[in-house]
Amino acid sequence: MAKILCVIFILVTSVHDCEGDLRFASYYGDHMVLQKSPESAVLWGYGPEGDQLTVTLSGPLQQKSAMVNVTKGIWRVTLDPVEAGGPYNVTAAVQSSTVTLTDVLFGDIWLCGGQSNMWLQTSKIFNASEELDLAAKYPHVRTFMAALKLSETEQTDLIEVELPWSVPPENVAEFSAVCWLFGRYLYKTLQYPIGLVESCWGGTPVEAWSSSRALKQCGLQQTNSGPKVNSVLWNSMIHPLLNMTIKGAIWYQGEANADYHQEQYSCSFPAMIDDWRMAFHQGSGGQTALNFPFGFVQLSTYEKGSESDSFPNIRWHQTADRGFVPNPRMHKTFMAVALDLPDATSPFGTIHPRDKQDVAYRLTLGARAVAYNEKDVSFQGPFPKIIHSAHEFINITYDQKVSVTPSKDVFEICCAGIQTPCGPQSSWVPAPIMHWGPTTVQLSTSLCQLTDKVAALRYAWRDWPCDFKACPIYSASGILPAPPFITNRSQIKGN
Ligand SMILES: *[C@@H]1O[C@H](CO)[C@@H](O)[C@H](O)[C@H]1NC(C)=O
Ligand SMILES: *[C@@H]1O[C@H](CO)[C@@H](O)[C@H](O)[C@H]1NC(C)=O
Ligand SMILES: *[C@@H]1O[C@H](CO)[C@@H](O)[C@H](O)[C@H]1NC(C)=O
Ligand SMILES: *[C@@H]1O[C@H](CO)[C@@H](O)[C@H](O)[C@H]1NC(C)=O
Ligand SMILES: *[C@@H]1O[C@H](CO)[C@@H](O)[C@H](O)[C@H]1NC(C)=O
């Protein structure tokens, strides 16, 4: 009888503590992926207080025992490391009952977070029907999605599950396109199971996903409202996941900070990454790496012809104002540059470009290089190594070979007297590309008046700097766009 009441209780209130009944936490389920070796998977759930519990893994047989906590009715075990593979069953048993997870695979777990561009479903992107047809060929890339819930306090478990662990093609249409494609492309190189955990919410600023610890680092203690309140999504959609062992995370967010605490984003974003790393490491009892790889998408485009520099500023702040990652402030990170993928006719608004394939592919290159240490995988677009100013020219030497399409105005210079600093309000004029070599680009500075000196240089410093895949500078392969940059006088030699 107690059990029947409990089931009814669960149906009515969704995932909630149902004391005494043996079960796994909300995000463990049939068809799931658990983190493979060398890390160990952590499993936890609820059970009759004080009972002795045993967890058994079929296949590479192992058993772990634990006591269900007397006061909280929670149990937790850490398996020995398991190599990639499956399907296996995982059974938890107490004296009076057992629960089994079937069709469990071991592989790498990636968490996918952010706002609406991460949330945008596979059914909405370019070539959606082809993508959905292909999905059936990837039954070892499994998906899970947390429901959109907020909380004023840190939750132990998810308040609700939106999509349980699923075997493609089931639920792929409703699943994040960037997350799905990232997993599918990764699977192509790794050839072992990938578990994708989507936990994101449209229109939300980084503050909502950050713990109070992280916000304090950046002096961000004010609050907002709804899902924008500090820490409300950290509390409900991230904190509950901390105990699961993960391989890494990808993130697509920043639009909501273009006009909200924009200047603090170079602090708040890296601070959130640091804090997630510390918290996942702790929550998993040391299984999730303390410096787990964190990939993100640099903002794409929003308003064609916009004079606003809020998107350029956020793109820059996404790199902690360095222009590229990884860098000394942001270790073990990778970035997909996306400002060359505008979509002027997106039915979901121009802020939601539908080419998610290139975004995910670029992220995968970063993951292969940074997370999987594959040598010889290029993942960063060209970045200036030396900037030289002389006479009527600026010479840029890049850190790699470049593929150049001449442009009149994607490079810009700020001309100012020697003592005058350059800011957003300064007069920026185009610096057309005149010549180029395998690793160099020469710009004309003739639009500076004779008495002025070039005080600063910037590249693609516009919300919408180029047409689709038509920015001036790419890697020699033509695949990786140069990220935007801005330099001041001190970084320009010969001035
Ligand atoms: C049970 O949980 C409480 C509260 O978190 C904790 O203080 C206690 O140490 C736990 N008991 C055991 C046996 O782990
Ligand atoms: C897992 O459990 C299912 C259902 O109980 C059973 O049919 C299957 O044979 C089990 N698989 C393994 C690998 O034990
Ligand atoms: C999960 O991790 C959090 C944060 O480290 C910890 O407070 C909590 O007790 C853990 N829960 C379980 C069930 O182990
Ligand atoms: C969509 O499919 C066409 C035809 O295969 C291809 O040329 C195009 O690049 C695809 N678009 C994306 C965004 O993948
Ligand atoms: C700039 O590059 C041109 C060739 O592209 C070269 O002739 C010139 O010497 C360079 N100037 C400086 C200051 O590096």
Coordinates of C-alpha atoms and ligand atoms in Angstrom, one line a residue:
M1 CA 0.0 0.0 0.0
A2 CA 2.8 2.4 0.9
K3 CA 4.4 1.7 -2.4
I4 CA 1.2 2.4 -4.4
L5 CA 0.6 5.7 -2.5
C6 CA 4.2 6.6 -3.3
V7 CA 3.8 6.0 -7.0
I8 CA 0.7 8.1 -7.0
F9 CA 2.6 10.8 -5.2
I10 CA 5.3 10.7 -7.8
L11 CA 2.8 11.0 -10.6
V12 CA 1.1 14.0 -9.1
T13 CA 4.1 15.9 -8.0
S14 CA 6.7 14.7 -10.6
V15 CA 10.1 14.0 -9.2
H16 CA 10.0 14.5 -5.5
D17 CA 11.3 12.9 -2.4
C18 CA 9.2 9.9 -1.7
E19 CA 10.5 8.7 1.6
G20 CA 11.3 5.1 2.1
D21 CA 10.9 3.9 -1.4
L22 CA 14.0 2.5 -3.1
R23 CA 14.9 4.4 -6.3
F24 CA 17.6 6.2 -8.2
A25 CA 17.9 10.0 -8.3
S26 CA 15.9 11.6 -11.1
Y27 CA 18.6 11.6 -13.7
Y28 CA 19.5 8.0 -13.6
G29 CA 17.4 5.9 -15.9
D30 CA 17.2 3.1 -18.5
H31 CA 19.3 3.8 -21.6
M32 CA 21.6 6.2 -19.8
V33 CA 25.3 6.7 -20.2
L34 CA 27.6 6.5 -17.2
Q35 CA 31.0 8.0 -17.2
K36 CA 33.6 5.5 -18.4
S37 CA 37.2 4.9 -17.1
P38 CA 39.6 6.3 -16.0
E39 CA 36.9 8.1 -14.0
S40 CA 34.4 6.2 -11.9
A41 CA 30.7 6.7 -12.1
V42 CA 28.8 7.8 -9.1
L43 CA 25.3 6.5 -8.5
W44 CA 22.9 7.7 -5.8
G45 CA 19.3 7.6 -4.9
Y46 CA 16.8 7.2 -2.1
G47 CA 15.8 4.3 0.1
P48 CA 14.5 3.1 3.5
E49 CA 16.5 4.9 6.1
G50 CA 19.2 2.8 7.7
D51 CA 18.9 -0.1 5.3
Q52 CA 21.9 -1.9 3.9
L53 CA 22.0 -1.4 0.1
T54 CA 23.9 -3.2 -2.7
V55 CA 24.4 -2.0 -6.2
T56 CA 25.3 -4.6 -8.8
L57 CA 26.6 -3.9 -12.3
S58 CA 26.0 -6.8 -14.8
G59 CA 28.5 -7.3 -17.6
P60 CA 31.9 -6.5 -16.0
L61 CA 30.4 -7.7 -12.8
Q62 CA 30.9 -5.6 -9.7
Q63 CA 29.0 -5.0 -6.5
K64 CA 29.1 -2.0 -4.1
S65 CA 27.5 -1.7 -0.8
A66 CA 26.3 1.3 1.2
M67 CA 24.0 2.3 4.0
V68 CA 21.0 4.4 3.3
N69 CA 21.5 7.5 5.4
V70 CA 19.5 7.4 8.5
T71 CA 18.4 11.0 8.5
K72 CA 18.1 11.8 4.8
G73 CA 17.1 8.5 3.2
I74 CA 19.9 8.9 0.6
W75 CA 22.4 6.4 -0.5
R76 CA 25.4 6.8 -2.7
V77 CA 28.0 4.4 -4.3
T78 CA 31.0 4.9 -6.5
L79 CA 31.7 2.1 -9.0
D80 CA 35.1 0.9 -9.9
P81 CA 36.2 2.4 -13.3
V82 CA 34.4 0.7 -16.2
E83 CA 35.7 0.7 -19.8
A84 CA 33.5 2.1 -22.6
G85 CA 30.8 -0.4 -23.6
G86 CA 27.5 -1.9 -22.7
P87 CA 24.6 -2.4 -22.6
Y88 CA 24.6 -3.4 -18.9
N89 CA 22.1 -3.4 -16.1
V90 CA 22.6 -1.6 -12.9
T91 CA 20.6 -3.0 -10.0
A92 CA 20.1 -1.4 -6.6
A93 CA 18.8 -3.7 -3.9
V94 CA 17.7 -3.4 -0.3
Q95 CA 16.2 -6.3 1.7
S96 CA 12.6 -5.5 0.7
S97 CA 13.0 -4.3 -2.9
T98 CA 15.2 -3.9 -6.0
V99 CA 15.3 -1.3 -8.8
T100 CA 17.1 -1.9 -12.1
L101 CA 18.4 0.4 -14.8
T102 CA 18.6 -1.5 -18.1
D103 CA 20.5 -0.8 -21.3
V104 CA 23.1 1.3 -19.5
L105 CA 26.2 2.3 -21.5
F106 CA 29.6 3.5 -20.4
G107 CA 31.1 6.4 -22.3
D108 CA 31.7 10.1 -21.9
I109 CA 29.2 12.5 -20.4
W110 CA 29.0 16.0 -21.7
L111 CA 26.8 18.7 -20.0
C112 CA 25.2 21.2 -22.4
G113 CA 24.3 24.6 -20.9
G114 CA 23.4 28.1 -21.7
Q115 CA 20.4 30.0 -23.2
S116 CA 18.2 29.8 -26.3
N117 CA 20.9 29.1 -28.8
M118 CA 21.8 26.0 -26.9
W119 CA 18.1 25.2 -26.4
L120 CA 17.2 25.5 -30.1
Q121 CA 15.9 22.1 -31.1
T122 CA 17.3 19.9 -33.9
S123 CA 13.9 20.1 -35.6
K124 CA 14.4 23.8 -36.2
I125 CA 17.9 24.0 -37.8
F126 CA 18.9 23.9 -41.4
N127 CA 18.6 20.4 -43.0
A128 CA 16.5 19.3 -40.0
S129 CA 14.9 16.4 -41.7
E130 CA 18.2 15.0 -42.9
E131 CA 19.6 15.4 -39.4
L132 CA 16.6 13.6 -37.9
D133 CA 16.9 10.8 -40.5
L134 CA 20.6 10.4 -39.6
A135 CA 19.9 10.3 -35.9
A136 CA 18.8 6.6 -36.0
K137 CA 22.4 5.7 -37.0
Y138 CA 23.7 6.9 -33.7
P139 CA 22.0 4.7 -31.0
H140 CA 25.0 5.1 -28.8
V141 CA 24.7 8.8 -28.5
R142 CA 22.1 9.1 -25.7
T143 CA 20.2 12.3 -24.6
F144 CA 18.7 13.6 -21.4
M145 CA 17.1 17.0 -20.7
A146 CA 16.4 18.7 -17.4
A147 CA 13.1 20.6 -17.1
L148 CA 13.1 24.4 -16.9
K149 CA 12.7 25.0 -13.2
L150 CA 14.0 27.6 -10.9
S151 CA 14.7 27.5 -7.2
E152 CA 15.7 30.0 -4.4
T153 CA 17.7 27.3 -2.7
E154 CA 20.2 24.7 -3.8
Q155 CA 18.3 21.5 -4.7
T156 CA 19.6 18.0 -4.1
D157 CA 17.8 16.5 -7.1
L158 CA 16.2 17.9 -10.3
I159 CA 12.7 19.2 -9.7
E160 CA 11.6 17.7 -12.9
V161 CA 12.9 15.8 -15.9
E162 CA 11.9 17.2 -19.4
L163 CA 13.2 14.3 -21.5
P164 CA 14.4 11.0 -19.9
W165 CA 17.4 9.2 -21.2
S166 CA 16.5 8.3 -24.8
V167 CA 17.9 6.2 -27.7
P168 CA 18.0 8.1 -31.0
P169 CA 16.1 8.9 -33.0
E170 CA 13.6 9.2 -30.1
N171 CA 13.4 12.8 -28.8
V172 CA 16.3 14.1 -30.9
A173 CA 13.8 16.5 -32.6
E174 CA 13.1 18.1 -29.3
F175 CA 16.7 18.0 -28.1
S176 CA 19.3 20.8 -28.4
A177 CA 20.8 20.9 -31.9
V178 CA 24.2 22.1 -30.8
C179 CA 24.4 19.5 -28.0
W180 CA 23.1 16.7 -30.3
L181 CA 25.4 17.5 -33.2
F182 CA 28.4 17.9 -30.9
G183 CA 27.8 14.4 -29.5
R184 CA 27.2 12.9 -32.9
Y185 CA 30.4 14.4 -34.3
L186 CA 32.4 13.3 -31.3
Y187 CA 31.0 9.8 -31.6
K188 CA 32.4 9.7 -35.1
T189 CA 35.9 10.1 -33.9
L190 CA 35.7 8.4 -30.5
Q191 CA 33.5 5.4 -31.5
Y192 CA 32.2 4.8 -28.0
P193 CA 29.1 5.9 -26.2
I194 CA 28.4 9.6 -25.5
G195 CA 25.8 10.8 -23.0
L196 CA 24.4 14.3 -23.5
V197 CA 22.8 16.1 -20.6
E198 CA 20.9 19.3 -21.6
S199 CA 20.3 21.9 -18.9
C200 CA 19.6 25.3 -20.4
W201 CA 17.0 28.1 -20.5
G202 CA 16.4 30.8 -23.1
G203 CA 17.0 34.5 -22.2
T204 CA 19.0 33.7 -19.1
P205 CA 22.1 35.6 -17.9
V206 CA 25.2 34.0 -16.6
E207 CA 24.3 35.2 -13.1
A208 CA 21.4 32.8 -12.9
W209 CA 23.7 29.8 -13.6
S210 CA 26.3 30.9 -11.1
S211 CA 26.5 30.1 -7.4
S212 CA 26.7 33.0 -4.9
R213 CA 30.4 32.0 -4.4
A214 CA 31.1 32.7 -8.1
L215 CA 29.0 35.9 -8.2
K216 CA 30.9 37.3 -5.1
Q217 CA 34.1 37.0 -7.0
C218 CA 32.8 39.7 -9.4
G219 CA 30.9 41.9 -7.0
L220 CA 27.5 40.8 -8.5
Q221 CA 25.2 40.6 -5.5
Q222 CA 22.2 42.5 -6.9
T223 CA 19.2 40.5 -8.1
N224 CA 16.8 40.5 -11.0
S225 CA 13.5 38.8 -11.5
G226 CA 12.1 35.4 -12.7
P227 CA 14.7 33.0 -14.2
K228 CA 17.2 36.0 -14.2
V229 CA 17.6 36.1 -10.4
N230 CA 21.1 35.3 -9.3
S231 CA 21.8 31.6 -8.8
V232 CA 18.2 30.4 -9.4
L233 CA 19.1 28.0 -12.2
W234 CA 22.4 27.0 -10.6
N235 CA 20.2 26.0 -7.6
S236 CA 17.7 23.9 -9.6
M237 CA 19.4 22.8 -12.9
I238 CA 23.1 22.5 -12.1
H239 CA 23.6 21.9 -8.4
P240 CA 21.5 18.6 -8.5
L241 CA 23.9 17.3 -11.2
L242 CA 27.1 17.8 -9.3
N243 CA 27.3 14.3 -8.0
M244 CA 27.2 12.7 -11.5
T245 CA 30.7 12.2 -13.0
I246 CA 31.1 14.1 -16.2
K247 CA 33.8 14.4 -18.8
G248 CA 33.2 18.1 -19.7
A249 CA 30.7 20.8 -20.6
I250 CA 29.8 23.0 -23.5
W251 CA 28.0 26.3 -23.3
Y252 CA 26.2 28.7 -25.6
Q253 CA 25.2 31.9 -23.7
G254 CA 26.0 35.6 -23.5
E255 CA 23.2 37.3 -25.5
A256 CA 21.3 37.9 -22.3
N257 CA 24.4 39.7 -20.9
A258 CA 24.8 42.0 -23.9
D259 CA 22.8 44.6 -22.0
Y260 CA 23.0 43.2 -18.5
H261 CA 26.2 43.4 -16.5
Q262 CA 28.0 43.4 -19.7
E263 CA 31.2 44.9 -18.4
Q264 CA 31.4 42.3 -15.6
Y265 CA 31.1 39.3 -18.1
S266 CA 34.9 39.0 -18.4
C267 CA 34.9 38.2 -14.7
S268 CA 31.5 36.4 -14.3
F269 CA 31.9 33.9 -17.1
P270 CA 35.4 32.6 -16.1
A271 CA 34.3 32.7 -12.5
M272 CA 31.3 30.5 -13.3
I273 CA 33.6 28.0 -15.1
D274 CA 36.0 27.9 -12.2
D275 CA 33.2 27.4 -9.7
W276 CA 31.4 24.7 -11.7
R277 CA 34.8 22.8 -12.0
M278 CA 35.4 23.0 -8.3
A279 CA 31.8 22.0 -7.5
F280 CA 31.5 19.1 -9.9
H281 CA 34.9 17.8 -8.7
Q282 CA 33.7 17.9 -5.1
G283 CA 30.2 16.6 -5.8
S284 CA 31.5 13.6 -7.5
G285 CA 33.9 12.8 -4.8
G286 CA 36.9 13.7 -6.9
Q287 CA 35.8 11.7 -10.0
T288 CA 35.0 14.7 -12.3
A289 CA 38.3 16.3 -13.2
L290 CA 39.0 19.5 -11.3
N291 CA 39.9 21.2 -14.6
F292 CA 37.4 19.4 -16.7
P293 CA 37.3 20.7 -20.4
F294 CA 34.8 23.5 -21.0
G295 CA 33.9 24.5 -24.5
F296 CA 31.7 27.4 -25.6
V297 CA 30.3 29.2 -28.6
Q298 CA 31.4 32.8 -29.1
L299 CA 28.3 34.8 -29.9
S300 CA 27.0 34.8 -33.5
T301 CA 25.1 37.8 -34.9
Y302 CA 22.0 39.6 -34.1
E303 CA 21.2 42.9 -35.9
K304 CA 22.6 43.6 -39.3
G305 CA 23.9 47.1 -39.6
S306 CA 23.8 47.7 -35.8
E307 CA 26.2 50.3 -34.4
S308 CA 26.0 48.7 -31.0
D309 CA 29.2 47.3 -29.6
S310 CA 27.4 45.1 -27.0
F311 CA 27.9 41.9 -29.0
P312 CA 31.5 42.6 -29.8
N313 CA 32.2 43.4 -26.2
I314 CA 30.6 40.2 -25.0
R315 CA 32.5 38.2 -27.6
W316 CA 35.7 39.7 -26.2
H317 CA 34.6 39.2 -22.6
Q318 CA 33.9 35.5 -23.4
T319 CA 37.7 35.1 -23.7
A320 CA 38.4 37.1 -20.5
D321 CA 39.5 39.9 -22.9
R322 CA 42.3 37.9 -24.5
G323 CA 40.6 37.2 -27.9
F324 CA 41.4 33.5 -27.9
V325 CA 41.2 30.5 -25.6
P326 CA 42.7 28.6 -23.9
N327 CA 44.6 31.5 -22.3
P328 CA 46.3 32.0 -18.9
R329 CA 42.9 33.0 -17.3
M330 CA 40.9 30.2 -19.0
H331 CA 42.7 26.9 -18.9
K332 CA 41.4 23.8 -20.7
T333 CA 38.7 25.8 -22.6
F334 CA 37.9 25.8 -26.3
M335 CA 35.7 28.2 -28.3
A336 CA 33.7 27.9 -31.5
V337 CA 33.8 31.3 -33.3
A338 CA 30.4 31.8 -34.9
L339 CA 30.3 35.5 -36.0
D340 CA 30.5 34.4 -39.6
L341 CA 27.3 32.3 -39.5
P342 CA 24.6 35.0 -39.7
D343 CA 21.0 34.0 -40.7
A344 CA 19.1 37.0 -41.9
T345 CA 15.9 35.0 -42.5
S346 CA 15.7 32.8 -39.4
P347 CA 12.0 32.3 -38.5
F348 CA 13.2 32.2 -34.9
G349 CA 14.7 35.7 -35.1
T350 CA 18.1 36.6 -36.4
I351 CA 19.5 36.1 -32.9
H352 CA 18.9 32.3 -33.5
P353 CA 20.9 31.4 -36.6
R354 CA 20.0 28.0 -38.0
D355 CA 23.4 26.7 -39.0
K356 CA 24.2 24.7 -35.9
Q357 CA 26.2 22.2 -37.8
D358 CA 29.2 24.5 -38.3
V359 CA 28.9 25.6 -34.7
A360 CA 29.0 22.1 -33.4
Y361 CA 31.7 21.0 -35.8
R362 CA 34.0 23.8 -34.6
L363 CA 33.2 22.9 -31.0
T364 CA 34.1 19.3 -31.8
L365 CA 37.5 20.3 -33.1
G366 CA 38.2 22.1 -29.9
A367 CA 37.1 19.1 -27.8
R368 CA 39.3 16.8 -29.8
A369 CA 42.3 19.0 -29.2
V370 CA 41.7 20.2 -25.7
A371 CA 39.7 17.4 -24.1
Y372 CA 41.0 14.4 -25.9
N373 CA 44.6 15.7 -26.5
E374 CA 44.5 14.8 -30.2
K375 CA 47.7 16.2 -31.8
D376 CA 47.4 18.0 -35.1
V377 CA 43.8 19.0 -34.8
S378 CA 43.5 22.7 -35.5
F379 CA 40.8 24.3 -33.6
Q380 CA 41.7 28.0 -33.3
G381 CA 41.3 30.6 -36.1
P382 CA 44.2 32.9 -37.0
F383 CA 45.2 35.4 -34.3
P384 CA 47.7 38.3 -34.7
K385 CA 51.2 37.6 -33.3
I386 CA 52.9 40.9 -34.3
I387 CA 51.3 44.1 -35.4
H388 CA 53.7 46.6 -37.0
S389 CA 52.8 50.1 -38.0
A390 CA 55.0 52.1 -40.5
H391 CA 54.3 54.9 -42.8
E392 CA 50.9 54.4 -44.3
F393 CA 50.6 50.7 -43.5
I394 CA 50.0 48.3 -40.7
N395 CA 51.4 44.8 -41.1
I396 CA 49.9 42.0 -39.2
T397 CA 51.7 38.7 -38.7
Y398 CA 49.4 35.9 -37.8
D399 CA 50.2 32.9 -35.6
Q400 CA 49.4 30.5 -38.5
K401 CA 48.9 30.5 -42.3
V402 CA 45.9 32.5 -43.4
S403 CA 43.4 32.4 -46.2
V404 CA 42.5 36.0 -47.1
T405 CA 39.6 37.6 -48.9
P406 CA 40.3 41.3 -49.4
S407 CA 38.0 43.6 -47.4
K408 CA 37.6 47.3 -47.2
D409 CA 36.2 47.8 -43.8
V410 CA 36.3 44.7 -41.5
F411 CA 39.6 46.0 -40.1
E412 CA 39.3 49.4 -38.6
I413 CA 41.8 51.8 -37.0
C414 CA 41.3 54.5 -34.5
C415 CA 43.3 57.7 -35.3
A416 CA 44.1 59.9 -32.4
G417 CA 46.8 62.2 -31.1
I418 CA 49.6 60.5 -29.3
Q419 CA 48.3 61.2 -25.8
T420 CA 44.6 60.5 -26.6
P421 CA 43.2 57.1 -25.7
C422 CA 40.9 55.3 -28.0
G423 CA 37.4 54.3 -26.8
P424 CA 34.1 53.2 -28.4
Q425 CA 33.3 56.9 -29.0
S426 CA 36.5 57.6 -30.9
S427 CA 36.5 57.9 -34.6
W428 CA 37.2 54.5 -36.1
V429 CA 37.9 54.4 -39.8
P430 CA 38.3 51.5 -42.2
A431 CA 41.7 50.0 -42.9
P432 CA 41.4 48.2 -46.2
I433 CA 43.5 45.1 -46.9
M434 CA 46.1 46.0 -49.5
H435 CA 48.4 43.0 -49.7
W436 CA 48.8 39.7 -48.0
G437 CA 51.2 36.8 -47.7
P438 CA 51.1 33.3 -46.3
T439 CA 51.0 34.5 -42.7
T440 CA 50.7 38.3 -43.1
V441 CA 48.2 41.0 -44.0
Q442 CA 49.0 44.5 -44.9
L443 CA 46.4 47.2 -44.2
S444 CA 46.3 50.8 -45.4
T445 CA 46.1 53.5 -42.8
S446 CA 45.7 56.3 -45.3
L447 CA 42.3 57.2 -43.9
C448 CA 44.1 58.6 -40.8
Q449 CA 44.8 62.3 -41.2
L450 CA 48.4 63.1 -41.5
T451 CA 48.7 64.6 -38.0
D452 CA 47.0 61.6 -36.4
K453 CA 48.7 58.4 -35.4
V454 CA 47.1 54.9 -35.4
A455 CA 46.2 54.5 -31.8
A456 CA 44.3 51.2 -32.0
L457 CA 43.3 48.5 -34.4
R458 CA 40.3 46.2 -34.3
Y459 CA 38.9 43.3 -36.4
A460 CA 35.3 42.3 -37.0
W461 CA 34.3 44.6 -34.2
R462 CA 30.6 44.7 -35.2
D463 CA 27.5 42.8 -34.3
W464 CA 27.2 41.5 -37.8
P465 CA 30.6 41.9 -39.5
C466 CA 30.4 39.7 -42.6
D467 CA 28.1 37.7 -44.8
F468 CA 27.7 34.0 -44.3
K469 CA 31.2 32.4 -44.2
A470 CA 32.6 35.4 -45.9
C471 CA 34.8 37.1 -43.3
P472 CA 38.2 38.3 -44.6
I473 CA 40.5 36.0 -42.5
Y474 CA 40.2 32.2 -42.1
S475 CA 42.7 29.5 -41.3
A476 CA 44.6 28.1 -44.4
S477 CA 42.1 25.3 -44.6
G478 CA 39.3 27.9 -44.8
I479 CA 37.4 26.2 -42.0
L480 CA 38.2 28.3 -38.9
P481 CA 37.4 32.0 -38.9
A482 CA 39.7 34.5 -37.2
P483 CA 38.2 35.6 -33.9
P484 CA 37.5 39.3 -33.5
F485 CA 40.2 41.3 -31.7
I486 CA 40.9 44.9 -30.5
T487 CA 44.4 46.2 -29.6
N488 CA 45.6 49.4 -28.2
R489 CA 48.6 51.6 -29.0
S490 CA 51.0 49.7 -26.8
Q491 CA 50.4 46.5 -28.7
I492 CA 51.2 48.1 -32.1
K493 CA 55.0 48.2 -32.7
G494 CA 56.6 51.1 -34.5
N495 CA 54.2 53.7 -33.1
Ligands
LIG1 C1 23.6 11.4 6.9 O1 23.4 12.7 6.5 C2 23.7 13.7 7.5 C3 23.2 15.0 7.0 O2 23.8 15.3 5.7 C4 25.2 13.6 7.8 O3 25.5 14.6 8.8 C5 25.5 12.2 8.3 O4 26.9 12.1 8.5 C6 25.1 11.2 7.3 N1 25.2 9.9 7.9 C7 26.0 8.9 7.4 C8 26.1 7.6 8.1 O5 26.7 9.1 6.4
LIG2 C1 18.9 -6.6 -18.1 O1 17.6 -6.6 -17.6 C2 16.6 -7.0 -18.6 C3 15.2 -6.9 -18.0 O2 15.2 -7.3 -16.7 C4 17.0 -8.4 -19.1 O3 16.0 -8.8 -20.1 C5 18.4 -8.4 -19.7 O4 18.7 -9.7 -20.0 C6 19.4 -7.9 -18.7 N1 20.6 -7.7 -19.3 C7 21.8 -7.9 -18.8 C8 23.0 -7.6 -19.6 O5 21.9 -8.4 -17.7
LIG3 C1 25.9 15.9 -4.0 O1 26.9 16.9 -4.0 C2 26.6 18.0 -3.2 C3 27.6 19.1 -3.4 O2 28.9 18.6 -3.2 C4 26.5 17.5 -1.7 O3 26.2 18.6 -0.9 C5 25.5 16.4 -1.6 O4 25.5 15.9 -0.4 C6 25.7 15.3 -2.7 N1 24.5 14.5 -2.6 C7 24.7 13.2 -2.6 C8 23.4 12.4 -2.6 O5 25.7 12.6 -2.5
LIG4 C1 22.4 21.3 -45.8 O1 22.6 20.4 -46.8 C2 23.1 20.9 -48.1 C3 23.0 19.7 -49.1 O2 23.7 18.6 -48.6 C4 24.6 21.3 -47.8 O3 25.1 21.8 -48.9 C5 24.6 22.4 -46.7 O4 25.9 22.7 -46.4 C6 23.8 21.9 -45.4 N1 23.7 22.9 -44.5 C7 24.2 22.8 -43.3 C8 24.1 24.0 -42.4 O5 24.8 21.9 -42.9
LIG5 C1 55.1 45.3 -44.3 O1 54.9 44.3 -45.3 C2 55.4 44.6 -46.6 C3 55.1 43.4 -47.5 O2 53.8 42.9 -47.3 C4 56.9 44.8 -46.5 O3 57.4 45.2 -47.7 C5 57.2 45.9 -45.4 O4 58.6 46.0 -45.2 C6 56.5 45.5 -44.1 N1 56.7 46.6 -43.2 C7 56.9 46.4 -41.9 C8 57.1 47.7 -41.1 O5 57.0 45.3 -41.4

